[in-house]
């Protein structure tokens, strides 16, 4: 991949959005970092891996990106549906995927040397993690849907847990039973394609 390094920008997603497939944008600091639903992603300068990768479209892009990032971060990192990574039950990283025609922009934020209260940090080298993530994203965006789903399930911190899902039309509580072929979460027999998931009991470490 071609790496564009910035010392400061509004958001790596903003910069990467119109760039060619095979480009990654990395910054030391984001002034308007975004997560899902336009939530802010904030980190002191130089303390996190903040990057956006321009990749070919994948039908399960969010899950593939999650698996790739979890593998890059280490064997104990787990996935919380739809787009969070956990270490010892605490949030370590987040992913934001935007579809852009025949490609997508995958934004990744990983806490390295600093983390907000109740969150986790990896303590890894940013450049080494970036190179590993480039390799893993290339690998998992070439994988079939079946392989991605199998890998996501194996890393899941959500499946089998009692969860509360905050939906636009109310709240659903139940056991997270599985993910469907399109990546939807199945809770108490109901397909969830979008919503905030809260684990109702602490996630087991490891």
XYZ file of N, CA, C and O in Angstrom:
824
model
N 0.838 -1.203 0.000
C 0.000 0.000 0.000
C 0.871 1.251 0.000
O 1.978 1.259 0.549
N 0.334 2.308 -0.582
C 0.981 3.611 -0.531
C 0.551 4.304 0.758
O -0.642 4.450 1.022
N 1.511 4.725 1.569
C 1.214 5.321 2.872
C 1.358 6.834 2.799
O 2.421 7.354 2.431
N 0.300 7.536 3.150
C 0.309 8.991 3.254
C 0.316 9.343 4.734
O -0.644 9.043 5.443
N 1.394 9.967 5.194
C 1.542 10.281 6.615
C 1.285 11.766 6.852
O 1.867 12.621 6.185
N 0.428 12.053 7.827
C 0.076 13.421 8.180
C 0.337 13.638 9.666
O 0.129 12.725 10.469
N 0.767 14.821 10.023
C 0.955 15.112 11.443
C -0.365 15.457 12.114
O -0.583 15.143 13.291
N -1.288 16.053 11.332
C -2.558 16.485 11.910
C -3.590 16.609 10.798
O -3.286 17.101 9.720
N -4.796 16.160 11.053
C -5.874 16.304 10.075
C -7.206 16.261 10.801
O -7.275 15.917 11.986
N -8.263 16.624 10.097
C -9.598 16.546 10.710
C -9.930 15.092 11.011
O -10.246 14.723 12.129
N -9.853 14.264 9.979
C -10.121 12.834 10.098
C -9.449 12.126 8.937
O -9.498 12.614 7.800
N -8.834 10.993 9.191
C -8.210 10.238 8.103
C -9.262 9.785 7.098
O -8.956 9.649 5.905
N -10.493 9.566 7.543
C -11.567 9.196 6.615
C -11.797 10.306 5.586
O -12.009 10.029 4.403
N -11.761 11.558 6.031
C -11.978 12.685 5.123
C -10.927 12.719 4.026
O -11.226 12.993 2.864
N -9.688 12.437 4.397
C -8.588 12.488 3.434
C -8.634 11.289 2.496
O -8.434 11.398 1.285
N -8.916 10.117 3.057
C -8.840 8.876 2.270
C -10.015 8.692 1.323
O -9.916 7.951 0.340
N -11.101 9.373 1.584
C -12.359 9.106 0.883
C -12.240 9.150 -0.635
O -12.871 8.374 -1.349
N -11.429 10.056 -1.158
C -11.322 10.219 -2.610
C -9.999 9.704 -3.173
O -9.656 10.016 -4.324
N -9.271 8.920 -2.395
C -7.993 8.392 -2.858
C -8.170 7.010 -3.486
O -9.206 6.372 -3.358
N -7.113 6.561 -4.165
C -7.173 5.306 -4.911
C -7.085 4.096 -3.988
O -6.512 4.163 -2.890
N -7.656 2.983 -4.444
C -7.506 1.713 -3.740
C -6.022 1.398 -3.587
O -5.232 1.601 -4.508
N -5.653 0.936 -2.399
C -4.251 0.657 -2.133
C -3.546 1.779 -1.401
O -2.324 1.738 -1.217
N -4.318 2.768 -0.952
C -3.753 3.898 -0.200
C -4.154 3.800 1.263
O -5.270 3.385 1.580
N -3.238 4.166 2.148
C -3.562 4.264 3.570
C -3.128 5.636 4.069
O -2.053 6.119 3.717
N -3.982 6.262 4.844
C -3.706 7.571 5.437
C -3.511 7.386 6.932
O -4.368 6.812 7.605
N -2.390 7.871 7.440
C -2.059 7.746 8.864
C -1.782 9.132 9.423
O -1.133 9.957 8.759
N -2.254 9.397 10.627
C -2.001 10.701 11.234
C -1.605 10.559 12.701
O -1.970 9.578 13.360
N -0.882 11.558 13.196
C -0.545 11.611 14.616
C -1.730 12.105 15.449
O -1.881 11.732 16.607
N -2.545 12.968 14.814
C -3.639 13.594 15.561
C -4.822 13.869 14.645
O -4.658 14.320 13.518
N -6.027 13.591 15.150
C -7.263 13.943 14.461
C -7.993 15.003 15.272
O -8.174 14.850 16.479
N -8.426 16.058 14.596
C -9.156 17.104 15.303
C -10.665 16.842 15.319
O -11.380 17.343 16.175
N -11.129 16.032 14.374
C -12.552 15.679 14.330
C -12.668 14.187 14.041
O -13.356 13.770 13.107
N -11.977 13.366 14.829
C -12.044 11.922 14.642
C -13.454 11.423 14.896
O -14.129 11.883 15.816
N -13.899 10.462 14.066
C -15.276 9.993 14.151
C -15.341 8.488 14.322
O -14.549 7.753 13.755
N -16.331 8.065 15.095
C -16.676 6.658 15.178
C -18.037 6.453 14.551
O -18.494 7.266 13.751
N -18.698 5.338 14.893
C -20.043 5.105 14.380
C -21.009 6.165 14.889
O -20.849 6.727 15.952
N -22.034 6.436 14.048
C -23.088 7.381 14.397
C -22.535 8.754 14.764
O -23.052 9.452 15.646
N -21.446 9.135 14.088
C -20.818 10.452 14.255
C -20.332 10.721 15.678
O -20.185 11.869 16.098
N -20.042 9.652 16.429
C -19.442 9.846 17.741
C -17.989 10.290 17.564
O -17.321 9.937 16.608
N -17.495 11.031 18.532
C -16.122 11.515 18.469
C -15.160 10.416 18.891
O -15.429 9.635 19.799
N -14.011 10.344 18.201
C -12.903 9.482 18.621
C -11.769 10.424 18.991
O -11.254 11.131 18.136
N -11.393 10.465 20.260
C -10.390 11.414 20.727
C -9.217 10.679 21.347
O -9.388 9.690 22.071
N -8.013 11.165 21.050
C -6.785 10.611 21.629
C -5.708 11.684 21.572
O -5.621 12.428 20.595
N -4.883 11.809 22.611
C -3.779 12.765 22.560
C -2.854 12.459 21.379
O -2.733 11.291 20.971
N -2.203 13.480 20.813
C -1.337 13.273 19.645
C -0.301 12.173 19.877
O 0.334 12.116 20.927
N -0.169 11.291 18.903
C 0.871 10.276 18.922
C 0.621 9.083 19.814
O 1.497 8.233 19.960
N -0.575 8.976 20.404
C -0.828 7.893 21.373
C -1.619 6.732 20.794
O -1.846 5.739 21.483
N -2.067 6.858 19.546
C -2.919 5.826 18.954
C -2.530 5.604 17.497
O -1.903 6.462 16.871
N -2.900 4.450 16.983
C -2.846 4.236 15.543
C -4.156 4.754 14.983
O -5.234 4.226 15.286
N -4.077 5.806 14.182
C -5.246 6.419 13.553
C -5.023 6.344 12.052
O -4.159 7.045 11.509
N -5.760 5.496 11.372
C -5.492 5.248 9.959
C -6.769 4.904 9.212
O -7.716 4.361 9.787
N -6.774 5.224 7.918
C -7.859 4.824 7.023
C -7.256 4.153 5.803
O -6.311 4.664 5.198
N -7.831 3.016 5.441
C -7.326 2.176 4.361
C -8.354 2.146 3.233
O -9.534 1.873 3.486
N -7.906 2.398 2.018
C -8.797 2.327 0.862
C -8.639 0.941 0.245
O -7.564 0.586 -0.243
N -9.721 0.158 0.285
C -9.670 -1.246 -0.084
C -10.779 -1.591 -1.069
O -11.796 -0.883 -1.144
N -10.614 -2.686 -1.824
C -11.714 -3.139 -2.682
C -12.931 -3.464 -1.824
O -12.803 -3.879 -0.676
N -14.105 -3.276 -2.391
C -15.329 -3.579 -1.653
C -15.388 -5.061 -1.302
O -14.897 -5.908 -2.047
N -15.959 -5.340 -0.139
C -16.175 -6.723 0.305
C -17.571 -6.778 0.904
O -17.980 -5.867 1.628
N -18.316 -7.843 0.619
C -19.690 -7.930 1.102
C -19.777 -7.936 2.627
O -20.794 -7.558 3.205
N -18.706 -8.375 3.291
C -18.644 -8.369 4.756
C -17.468 -7.508 5.214
O -16.681 -7.912 6.062
N -17.371 -6.313 4.650
C -16.209 -5.453 4.897
C -15.989 -5.162 6.375
O -14.861 -5.214 6.869
N -17.061 -4.869 7.111
C -16.909 -4.533 8.527
C -16.372 -5.717 9.322
O -15.480 -5.571 10.167
N -16.914 -6.919 9.050
C -16.445 -8.107 9.762
C -15.023 -8.461 9.352
O -14.200 -8.834 10.200
N -14.719 -8.357 8.059
C -13.361 -8.655 7.588
C -12.354 -7.702 8.207
O -11.259 -8.111 8.626
N -12.722 -6.425 8.303
C -11.831 -5.442 8.918
C -11.641 -5.734 10.400
O -10.541 -5.579 10.946
N -12.708 -6.162 11.067
C -12.614 -6.507 12.478
C -11.685 -7.678 12.716
O -10.834 -7.643 13.608
N -11.840 -8.736 11.923
C -10.969 -9.900 12.061
C -9.519 -9.514 11.793
O -8.612 -9.891 12.557
N -9.286 -8.761 10.724
C -7.924 -8.354 10.379
C -7.277 -7.558 11.502
O -6.114 -7.793 11.861
N -8.029 -6.633 12.083
C -7.477 -5.792 13.152
C -7.238 -6.607 14.412
O -6.216 -6.431 15.096
N -8.156 -7.512 14.728
C -7.973 -8.356 15.910
C -6.739 -9.239 15.765
O -5.943 -9.370 16.706
N -6.565 -9.847 14.597
C -5.390 -10.693 14.373
C -4.116 -9.865 14.484
O -3.128 -10.297 15.096
N -4.128 -8.656 13.922
C -2.948 -7.795 13.982
C -2.614 -7.386 15.409
O -1.444 -7.237 15.769
N -3.652 -7.225 16.254
C -3.436 -6.754 17.625
C -3.033 -7.865 18.592
O -2.497 -7.570 19.657
N -3.312 -9.127 18.251
C -2.866 -10.209 19.122
C -3.928 -11.230 19.417
O -5.131 -10.975 19.264
N -3.523 -12.404 19.892
C -4.443 -13.537 20.046
C -5.506 -13.364 21.120
O -6.526 -14.055 21.090
N -5.301 -12.480 22.074
C -6.289 -12.321 23.150
C -7.365 -11.284 22.825
O -8.315 -11.123 23.593
N -7.223 -10.583 21.719
C -8.179 -9.524 21.369
C -9.451 -10.150 20.813
O -9.409 -11.060 19.985
N -10.598 -9.657 21.276
C -11.888 -10.190 20.886
C -12.729 -9.111 20.183
O -12.473 -7.921 20.310
N -13.774 -9.587 19.479
C -14.625 -8.715 18.677
C -16.000 -8.557 19.314
O -16.647 -9.533 19.665
N -16.428 -7.315 19.440
C -17.769 -6.991 19.944
C -18.579 -6.421 18.782
O -18.169 -5.432 18.177
N -19.692 -7.057 18.496
C -20.519 -6.621 17.371
C -21.044 -5.221 17.610
O -21.435 -4.897 18.731
N -21.041 -4.322 16.593
C -20.605 -4.608 15.236
C -19.170 -4.246 14.917
O -18.625 -4.747 13.936
N -18.530 -3.371 15.706
C -17.253 -2.838 15.197
C -16.229 -2.482 16.269
O -15.321 -1.697 16.010
N -16.345 -3.050 17.469
C -15.380 -2.756 18.526
C -14.455 -3.945 18.762
O -14.846 -5.098 18.563
N -13.244 -3.651 19.214
C -12.302 -4.679 19.629
C -12.065 -4.536 21.118
O -11.906 -3.416 21.632
N -12.040 -5.665 21.824
C -11.896 -5.668 23.277
C -10.624 -6.396 23.697
O -10.253 -7.405 23.101
N -9.997 -5.891 24.739
C -8.892 -6.571 25.401
C -9.238 -6.642 26.880
O -9.524 -5.608 27.499
N -9.259 -7.861 27.426
C -9.681 -8.063 28.812
C -11.046 -7.432 29.079
O -11.299 -6.890 30.161
N -11.926 -7.501 28.105
C -13.282 -6.989 28.261
C -13.431 -5.498 28.109
O -14.541 -4.971 28.214
N -12.342 -4.780 27.833
C -12.395 -3.320 27.707
C -12.098 -2.903 26.270
O -11.329 -3.539 25.567
N -12.690 -1.796 25.847
C -12.542 -1.368 24.459
C -11.095 -0.979 24.159
O -10.500 -0.151 24.847
N -10.560 -1.597 23.125
C -9.197 -1.335 22.671
C -9.181 -0.542 21.374
O -8.310 0.309 21.165
N -10.122 -0.817 20.500
C -10.098 -0.222 19.163
C -11.505 -0.146 18.601
O -12.421 -0.835 19.056
N -11.654 0.691 17.591
C -12.916 0.813 16.884
C -12.667 0.878 15.393
O -11.579 1.260 14.946
N -13.686 0.498 14.631
C -13.587 0.445 13.174
C -14.790 1.165 12.579
O -15.910 1.054 13.081
N -14.548 1.911 11.514
C -15.604 2.593 10.776
C -15.411 2.291 9.301
O -14.350 2.567 8.744
N -16.431 1.696 8.665
C -16.338 1.332 7.252
C -17.346 2.147 6.451
O -18.528 2.197 6.788
N -16.868 2.784 5.378
C -17.727 3.540 4.483
C -17.620 2.946 3.080
O -16.526 2.847 2.530
N -18.741 2.554 2.509
C -18.765 2.007 1.144
C -18.731 3.168 0.150
O -19.507 4.114 0.272
N -17.861 3.055 -0.854
C -17.716 4.098 -1.870
C -17.718 3.431 -3.241
O -16.675 3.233 -3.854
N -18.884 3.038 -3.730
C -18.973 2.389 -5.027
C -18.310 1.020 -5.009
O -18.723 0.129 -4.279
N -17.250 0.864 -5.832
C -16.574 -0.433 -5.926
C -15.440 -0.583 -4.926
O -14.659 -1.521 -5.005
N -15.342 0.344 -3.976
C -14.324 0.225 -2.932
C -14.896 0.715 -1.609
O -16.034 1.179 -1.551
N -14.128 0.550 -0.551
C -14.561 1.033 0.750
C -13.379 1.653 1.484
O -12.214 1.378 1.180
N -13.701 2.519 2.411
C -12.695 3.174 3.246
C -12.856 2.641 4.665
O -13.919 2.785 5.275
N -11.804 2.001 5.160
C -11.830 1.375 6.481
C -11.011 2.228 7.446
O -9.789 2.321 7.329
N -11.690 2.863 8.373
C -11.013 3.649 9.396
C -10.777 2.804 10.635
O -11.683 2.105 11.096
N -9.561 2.860 11.157
C -9.186 2.078 12.338
C -8.542 2.991 13.365
O -7.637 3.773 13.043
N -9.001 2.900 14.596
C -8.366 3.606 15.707
C -8.037 2.614 16.802
O -8.938 1.917 17.295
N -6.756 2.507 17.159
C -6.305 1.564 18.193
C -5.567 2.339 19.280
O -4.607 3.070 18.990
N -5.998 2.192 20.521
C -5.289 2.821 21.641
C -3.939 2.125 21.836
O -3.893 0.909 22.026
N -2.875 2.898 21.827
C -1.542 2.311 21.981
C -0.920 2.663 23.332
O -0.761 1.816 24.196
N -0.564 3.920 23.539
C 0.102 4.302 24.787
C -0.803 5.059 25.745
O -0.387 5.409 26.853
N -2.039 5.301 25.342
C -3.015 6.014 26.181
C -4.389 5.446 25.885
O -4.659 4.964 24.784
N -5.260 5.478 26.880
C -6.637 5.043 26.679
C -7.551 5.842 27.592
O -7.140 6.256 28.688
N -8.788 6.066 27.195
C -9.754 6.716 28.076
C -10.027 5.837 29.296
O -9.691 4.648 29.304
N -10.649 6.393 30.336
C -11.013 5.585 31.504
C -11.842 4.363 31.099
O -12.720 4.468 30.245
N -11.538 3.228 31.689
C -12.247 1.971 31.439
C -12.003 1.378 30.064
O -12.672 0.414 29.665
N -11.048 1.930 29.321
C -10.674 1.364 28.031
C -9.314 0.686 28.152
O -8.646 0.767 29.185
N -8.901 0.008 27.094
C -7.630 -0.721 27.092
C -6.655 -0.082 26.124
O -7.043 0.649 25.211
N -5.377 -0.353 26.326
C -4.347 0.102 25.376
C -3.422 -1.053 25.065
O -3.199 -1.932 25.896
N -2.870 -1.035 23.847
C -2.111 -2.174 23.362
C -0.643 -2.114 23.751
O -0.001 -3.141 23.948
N -0.075 -0.899 23.831
C 1.332 -0.774 24.177
C 2.281 -1.260 23.100
O 3.412 -1.642 23.392
N 1.827 -1.242 21.842
C 2.647 -1.738 20.737
C 3.233 -0.576 19.940
O 2.818 0.574 20.073
N 4.212 -0.886 19.094
C 4.776 0.091 18.180
C 3.764 0.426 17.092
O 3.198 -0.466 16.459
N 3.542 1.703 16.873
C 2.561 2.106 15.863
C 2.972 1.645 14.466
O 2.149 1.127 13.705
N 4.226 1.823 14.098
C 4.668 1.446 12.753
C 4.611 -0.059 12.542
O 4.216 -0.536 11.470
N 4.980 -0.827 13.565
C 4.910 -2.287 13.436
C 3.458 -2.751 13.320
O 3.139 -3.638 12.510
N 2.567 -2.157 14.102
C 1.160 -2.515 14.033
C 0.585 -2.127 12.677
O -0.199 -2.882 12.085
N 0.975 -0.969 12.164
C 0.495 -0.537 10.853
C 0.876 -1.535 9.769
O 0.038 -1.923 8.939
N 2.117 -1.980 9.762
C 2.563 -2.927 8.744
C 1.829 -4.257 8.871
O 1.440 -4.868 7.868
N 1.612 -4.701 10.099
C 0.891 -5.951 10.300
C -0.572 -5.802 9.870
O -1.161 -6.718 9.274
N -1.138 -4.650 10.133
C -2.529 -4.412 9.766
C -2.689 -4.346 8.250
O -3.681 -4.866 7.696
N -1.750 -3.736 7.565
C -1.782 -3.715 6.096
C -1.799 -5.141 5.559
O -2.583 -5.494 4.663
N -0.947 -5.982 6.117
C -0.867 -7.372 5.681
C -2.168 -8.126 5.961
O -2.698 -8.846 5.093
N -2.722 -7.948 7.158
C -3.925 -8.678 7.531
C -5.154 -8.187 6.768
O -6.027 -8.991 6.394
N -5.256 -6.883 6.529
C -6.386 -6.374 5.751
C -6.353 -6.919 4.328
O -7.391 -7.319 3.781
N -5.177 -6.959 3.738
C -5.058 -7.529 2.394
C -5.501 -8.984 2.388
O -6.220 -9.431 1.484
N -5.095 -9.716 3.404
C -5.460 -11.131 3.505
C -6.960 -11.321 3.670
O -7.598 -12.103 2.946
N -7.569 -10.608 4.604
C -8.968 -10.874 4.936
C -9.925 -10.264 3.934
O -11.062 -10.735 3.797
N -9.519 -9.246 3.203
C -10.383 -8.707 2.152
C -10.346 -9.556 0.890
O -11.134 -9.335 -0.030
N -9.462 -10.536 0.848
C -9.458 -11.520 -0.229
C -10.156 -12.815 0.188
O -10.377 -13.704 -0.645
N -10.518 -12.928 1.448
C -11.143 -14.154 1.955
C -12.609 -14.218 1.566
O -13.280 -13.192 1.367
N -13.139 -15.432 1.470
C -14.551 -15.618 1.171
C -15.403 -15.245 2.378
O -14.919 -15.186 3.514
N -16.687 -15.016 2.115
C -17.606 -14.693 3.207
C -17.601 -15.791 4.275
O -17.602 -15.500 5.477
N -17.603 -17.043 3.846
C -17.659 -18.154 4.801
C -16.445 -18.157 5.720
O -16.560 -18.397 6.927
N -15.280 -17.886 5.164
C -14.055 -17.867 5.966
C -14.076 -16.688 6.941
O -13.691 -16.817 8.116
N -14.536 -15.529 6.480
C -14.629 -14.355 7.355
C -15.595 -14.619 8.506
O -15.301 -14.323 9.673
N -16.753 -15.168 8.201
C -17.745 -15.453 9.241
C -17.215 -16.439 10.283
O -17.411 -16.256 11.486
N -16.535 -17.473 9.803
C -15.973 -18.458 10.728
C -14.946 -17.810 11.651
O -14.936 -18.052 12.871
N -14.079 -16.979 11.078
C -13.041 -16.315 11.879
C -13.647 -15.315 12.850
O -13.189 -15.189 13.994
N -14.688 -14.604 12.412
C -15.326 -13.627 13.294
C -15.964 -14.345 14.483
O -15.825 -13.910 15.627
N -16.677 -15.429 14.203
C -17.304 -16.181 15.303
C -16.262 -16.665 16.308
O -16.491 -16.640 17.519
N -15.118 -17.120 15.814
C -14.072 -17.646 16.695
C -13.489 -16.562 17.596
O -13.006 -16.860 18.690
N -13.550 -15.303 17.150
C -12.998 -14.180 17.924
C -14.063 -13.419 18.708
O -13.750 -12.459 19.412
N -15.317 -13.834 18.595
C -16.410 -13.023 19.125
C -16.453 -12.991 20.646
O -16.346 -14.023 21.314
N -16.656 -11.777 21.171
C -16.943 -11.605 22.598
C -18.445 -11.450 22.835
O -18.893 -11.407 23.978
N -19.216 -11.367 21.739
C -20.649 -11.077 21.834
C -21.504 -12.335 21.792
O -22.488 -12.447 22.540
N -21.152 -13.291 20.933
C -21.987 -14.478 20.775
C -22.047 -15.286 22.075
O -21.034 -15.496 22.733
N -23.249 -15.692 22.433
C -23.466 -16.432 23.674
C -23.696 -15.548 24.881
O -24.032 -16.059 25.956
N -23.535 -14.234 24.717
C -23.719 -13.302 25.837
C -25.156 -12.780 25.895
O -25.835 -12.649 24.871
N -25.606 -12.488 27.107
C -26.855 -11.750 27.273
C -26.558 -10.283 26.956
O -25.638 -9.690 27.535
N -27.318 -9.720 26.022
C -27.037 -8.354 25.573
C -28.306 -7.512 25.576
O -29.429 -8.035 25.553
N -28.090 -6.217 25.595
C -29.165 -5.256 25.357
C -28.816 -4.502 24.074
O -27.712 -3.986 23.932
N -29.759 -4.465 23.143
C -29.540 -3.770 21.883
C -30.427 -2.533 21.855
O -31.658 -2.630 21.974
N -29.798 -1.386 21.712
C -30.542 -0.126 21.659
C -30.841 0.184 20.198
O -29.947 0.486 19.406
N -32.130 0.081 19.849
C -32.591 0.251 18.475
C -33.318 1.584 18.324
O -33.675 2.233 19.313
N -33.555 1.970 17.085
C -34.286 3.221 16.861
C -35.722 3.124 17.342
O -36.331 4.139 17.690
N -36.286 1.894 17.389
C -37.685 1.732 17.797
C -37.840 1.103 19.176
O -38.917 0.639 19.540
N -36.769 1.080 19.962
C -36.873 0.529 21.304
C -35.634 -0.233 21.719
O -34.559 -0.049 21.153
N -35.801 -1.090 22.709
C -34.683 -1.842 23.271
C -35.032 -3.328 23.241
O -36.162 -3.726 23.558
N -34.053 -4.147 22.869
C -34.228 -5.598 22.848
C -33.180 -6.228 23.747
O -31.994 -5.897 23.652
N -33.612 -7.133 24.624
C -32.680 -7.883 25.460
C -32.821 -9.368 25.157
O -33.924 -9.867 24.932
N -31.692 -10.060 25.152
C -31.704 -11.495 24.908
C -30.301 -11.995 24.665
O -29.328 -11.243 24.751
N -30.193 -13.278 24.376
C -28.890 -13.880 24.105
C -28.510 -13.616 22.650
O -29.326 -13.791 21.742
N -27.269 -13.182 22.439
C -26.732 -13.036 21.086
C -26.402 -14.433 20.575
O -25.442 -15.053 21.012
N -27.222 -14.930 19.670
C -27.160 -16.336 19.287
C -26.168 -16.621 18.174
O -25.490 -17.652 18.175
N -26.090 -15.726 17.184
C -25.228 -15.997 16.031
C -25.164 -14.734 15.183
O -25.842 -13.737 15.472
N -24.356 -14.788 14.108
C -24.424 -13.767 13.078
C -24.893 -14.436 11.801
O -24.532 -15.583 11.511
N -25.718 -13.729 11.056
C -26.283 -14.257 9.831
C -25.254 -14.150 8.698
O -24.174 -13.571 8.869
N -25.624 -14.678 7.542
C -24.701 -14.701 6.403
C -24.293 -13.303 5.941
O -23.221 -13.124 5.363
N -25.143 -12.306 6.205
C -24.822 -10.935 5.801
C -24.196 -10.123 6.931
O -23.988 -8.915 6.796
N -23.897 -10.775 8.062
C -23.278 -10.087 9.184
C -24.234 -9.558 10.220
O -23.814 -9.006 11.238
N -25.543 -9.706 9.996
C -26.526 -9.265 10.985
C -26.401 -10.105 12.252
O -26.118 -11.302 12.196
N -26.619 -9.453 13.398
C -26.573 -10.157 14.678
C -27.961 -10.717 14.984
O -28.967 -10.024 14.820
N -28.020 -11.961 15.423
C -29.290 -12.579 15.781
C -29.397 -12.621 17.302
O -28.600 -13.269 17.981
N -30.366 -11.881 17.826
C -30.600 -11.795 19.276
C -32.018 -12.269 19.560
O -32.987 -11.701 19.045
N -32.111 -13.311 20.376
C -33.421 -13.870 20.741
C -34.268 -14.130 19.498
O -35.476 -13.860 19.481
N -33.636 -14.631 18.451
C -34.337 -14.969 17.222
C -34.593 -13.818 16.277
O -35.131 -14.009 15.190
N -34.207 -12.610 16.640
C -34.453 -11.428 15.804
C -33.161 -10.964 15.143
O -32.114 -10.899 15.789
N -33.242 -10.639 13.851
C -32.085 -10.119 13.121
C -31.881 -8.641 13.443
O -32.809 -7.841 13.333
N -30.648 -8.302 13.809
C -30.289 -6.919 14.083
C -29.241 -6.489 13.057
O -28.155 -7.055 13.006
N -29.588 -5.499 12.233
C -28.632 -5.046 11.218
C -27.904 -3.783 11.656
O -26.834 -3.464 11.132
N -28.463 -3.061 12.623
C -27.810 -1.860 13.141
C -28.330 -1.597 14.543
O -29.509 -1.807 14.831
N -27.442 -1.149 15.416
C -27.850 -0.846 16.781
C -26.667 -0.918 17.725
O -25.635 -1.501 17.397
N -26.800 -0.295 18.877
C -25.746 -0.326 19.885
C -25.962 -1.525 20.801
O -27.051 -1.714 21.348
N -24.921 -2.320 20.979
C -25.003 -3.531 21.788
C -24.271 -3.318 23.111
O -23.120 -2.861 23.129
N -24.929 -3.655 24.197
C -24.328 -3.599 25.527
C -24.312 -5.005 26.094
O -25.348 -5.686 26.138
N -23.128 -5.484 26.520
C -23.032 -6.777 27.197
C -23.561 -6.614 28.617
O -23.100 -5.753 29.361
N -24.507 -7.442 29.008
C -25.150 -7.280 30.311
C -24.406 -7.960 31.445
O -24.759 -7.801 32.596
N -23.380 -8.723 31.132
C -22.474 -9.209 32.172
C -21.061 -9.058 31.624
O -20.859 -9.065 30.412
N -20.077 -8.931 32.519
C -18.705 -8.701 32.048
C -18.256 -9.796 31.089
O -18.513 -10.973 31.297
N -17.571 -9.374 30.015
C -17.004 -10.330 29.068
C -15.811 -11.034 29.689
O -14.955 -10.394 30.292
N -15.765 -12.322 29.576
C -14.645 -13.078 30.145
C -13.345 -12.704 29.455
O -13.299 -12.589 28.225
N -12.249 -12.501 30.204
C -10.962 -12.197 29.586
C -10.516 -13.344 28.696
O -10.844 -14.505 28.931
N -9.733 -12.975 27.660
C -9.146 -13.991 26.791
C -10.035 -14.399 25.653
O -11.132 -14.030 25.482
